[in-house]
Short mmCIF file of C-alpha atoms in Angstrom, two decimals:
data_model
loop_
_atom_site.label_atom_id
_atom_site.label_comp_id
_atom_site.label_asym_id
_atom_site.label_seq_id
_atom_site.Cartn_x
_atom_site.Cartn_y
_atom_site.Cartn_z
CA MET A 1289 -6.86 -12.06 4.10
CA VAL A 1290 -4.29 -11.61 1.35
CA ALA A 1291 -4.73 -9.04 -1.41
CA GLU A 1292 -2.66 -7.87 -4.36
CA ILE A 1293 -3.24 -4.23 -5.19
CA LYS A 1294 -1.90 -2.70 -8.39
CA MET A 1295 -0.18 0.62 -7.89
CA ASP A 1296 0.84 3.14 -10.52
CA GLY A 1297 2.94 6.28 -10.49
CA ILE A 1298 5.67 5.27 -8.06
CA ASP A 1299 8.76 7.04 -9.37
CA CYS A 1300 11.13 6.58 -6.43
CA ALA A 1301 12.36 3.41 -4.71
CA ASN A 1302 12.91 5.36 -1.50
CA CYS A 1303 9.30 6.56 -1.52
CA CYS A 1304 8.21 2.99 -2.17
CA ALA A 1305 10.07 1.86 0.96
CA LYS A 1306 8.49 4.67 3.00
CA MET A 1307 5.01 3.66 1.80
CA GLU A 1308 5.69 0.00 2.61
CA GLU A 1309 6.84 0.87 6.14
CA GLY A 1310 3.88 3.19 6.70
CA ILE A 1311 1.39 0.57 5.54
CA ARG A 1312 2.96 -2.06 7.81
CA ASN A 1313 2.41 0.25 10.77
CA LEU A 1314 -1.33 0.67 10.13
CA PRO A 1315 -3.63 -1.13 12.58
CA GLY A 1316 -5.01 -4.36 11.11
CA VAL A 1317 -2.08 -4.92 8.74
CA ILE A 1318 -0.25 -8.20 9.29
CA ASN A 1319 2.30 -7.69 6.50
CA ALA A 1320 2.81 -5.46 3.48
CA GLU A 1321 5.35 -5.60 0.67
CA ILE A 1322 5.52 -3.34 -2.37
CA SER A 1323 7.40 -4.46 -5.44
CA PHE A 1324 8.91 -1.33 -6.98
CA MET A 1325 9.53 -3.10 -10.28
CA THR A 1326 5.98 -4.43 -10.75
CA GLN A 1327 4.31 -1.72 -8.64
CA VAL A 1328 2.15 -4.22 -6.81
CA LEU A 1329 1.29 -4.10 -3.11
CA HIS A 1330 1.05 -7.52 -1.48
CA LEU A 1331 -1.13 -6.91 1.57
CA GLU A 1332 -1.97 -9.31 4.38
CA CYS A 1333 -4.57 -7.98 6.78
CA ASP A 1334 -7.57 -8.84 8.92
CA GLU A 1335 -10.50 -9.31 6.54
CA GLY A 1336 -12.91 -7.01 8.35
CA ASP A 1337 -10.40 -4.15 8.25
CA LEU A 1338 -9.95 -4.01 4.46
CA PRO A 1339 -12.51 -1.27 3.59
CA GLU A 1340 -11.07 1.13 6.18
CA LEU A 1341 -7.49 0.13 5.34
CA LYS A 1342 -8.02 1.01 1.69
CA LYS A 1343 -8.82 4.61 2.65
CA LYS A 1344 -5.84 4.86 4.97
CA ILE A 1345 -3.45 3.28 2.46
CA LYS A 1346 -4.61 5.60 -0.31
CA LYS A 1347 -4.15 8.66 1.91
CA LEU A 1348 -0.72 7.53 3.11
CA CYS A 1349 0.58 6.72 -0.37
CA SER A 1350 -0.64 9.95 -1.97
CA LYS A 1351 0.99 11.92 0.85
CA ILE A 1352 4.38 10.26 0.23
CA GLU A 1353 4.13 10.01 -3.59
CA PRO A 1354 1.54 12.57 -4.82
CA GLY A 1355 1.10 10.95 -8.26
CA CYS A 1356 0.55 7.45 -6.87
CA PHE A 1357 -2.65 5.65 -7.88
CA LEU A 1358 -3.95 2.48 -6.26
CA ASP A 1359 -6.26 0.19 -8.19
CA PHE A 1360 -8.60 -1.24 -5.54
#
């Protein structure tokens, strides 16, 4: 499954890279890329894992970039 998730509040390219790497390391994620310029997460994952992944991604991103908002 491929999903595009709008993100908001990413102020730092380095934090963006940390979030991208962290998301890639989550179980069930095949690939993840975050565009810092458009603030969009391109996520490829196993379809059944998406509901649980959303929670984990949200927690990970808010830990790295406290003002980050994900539009699921």
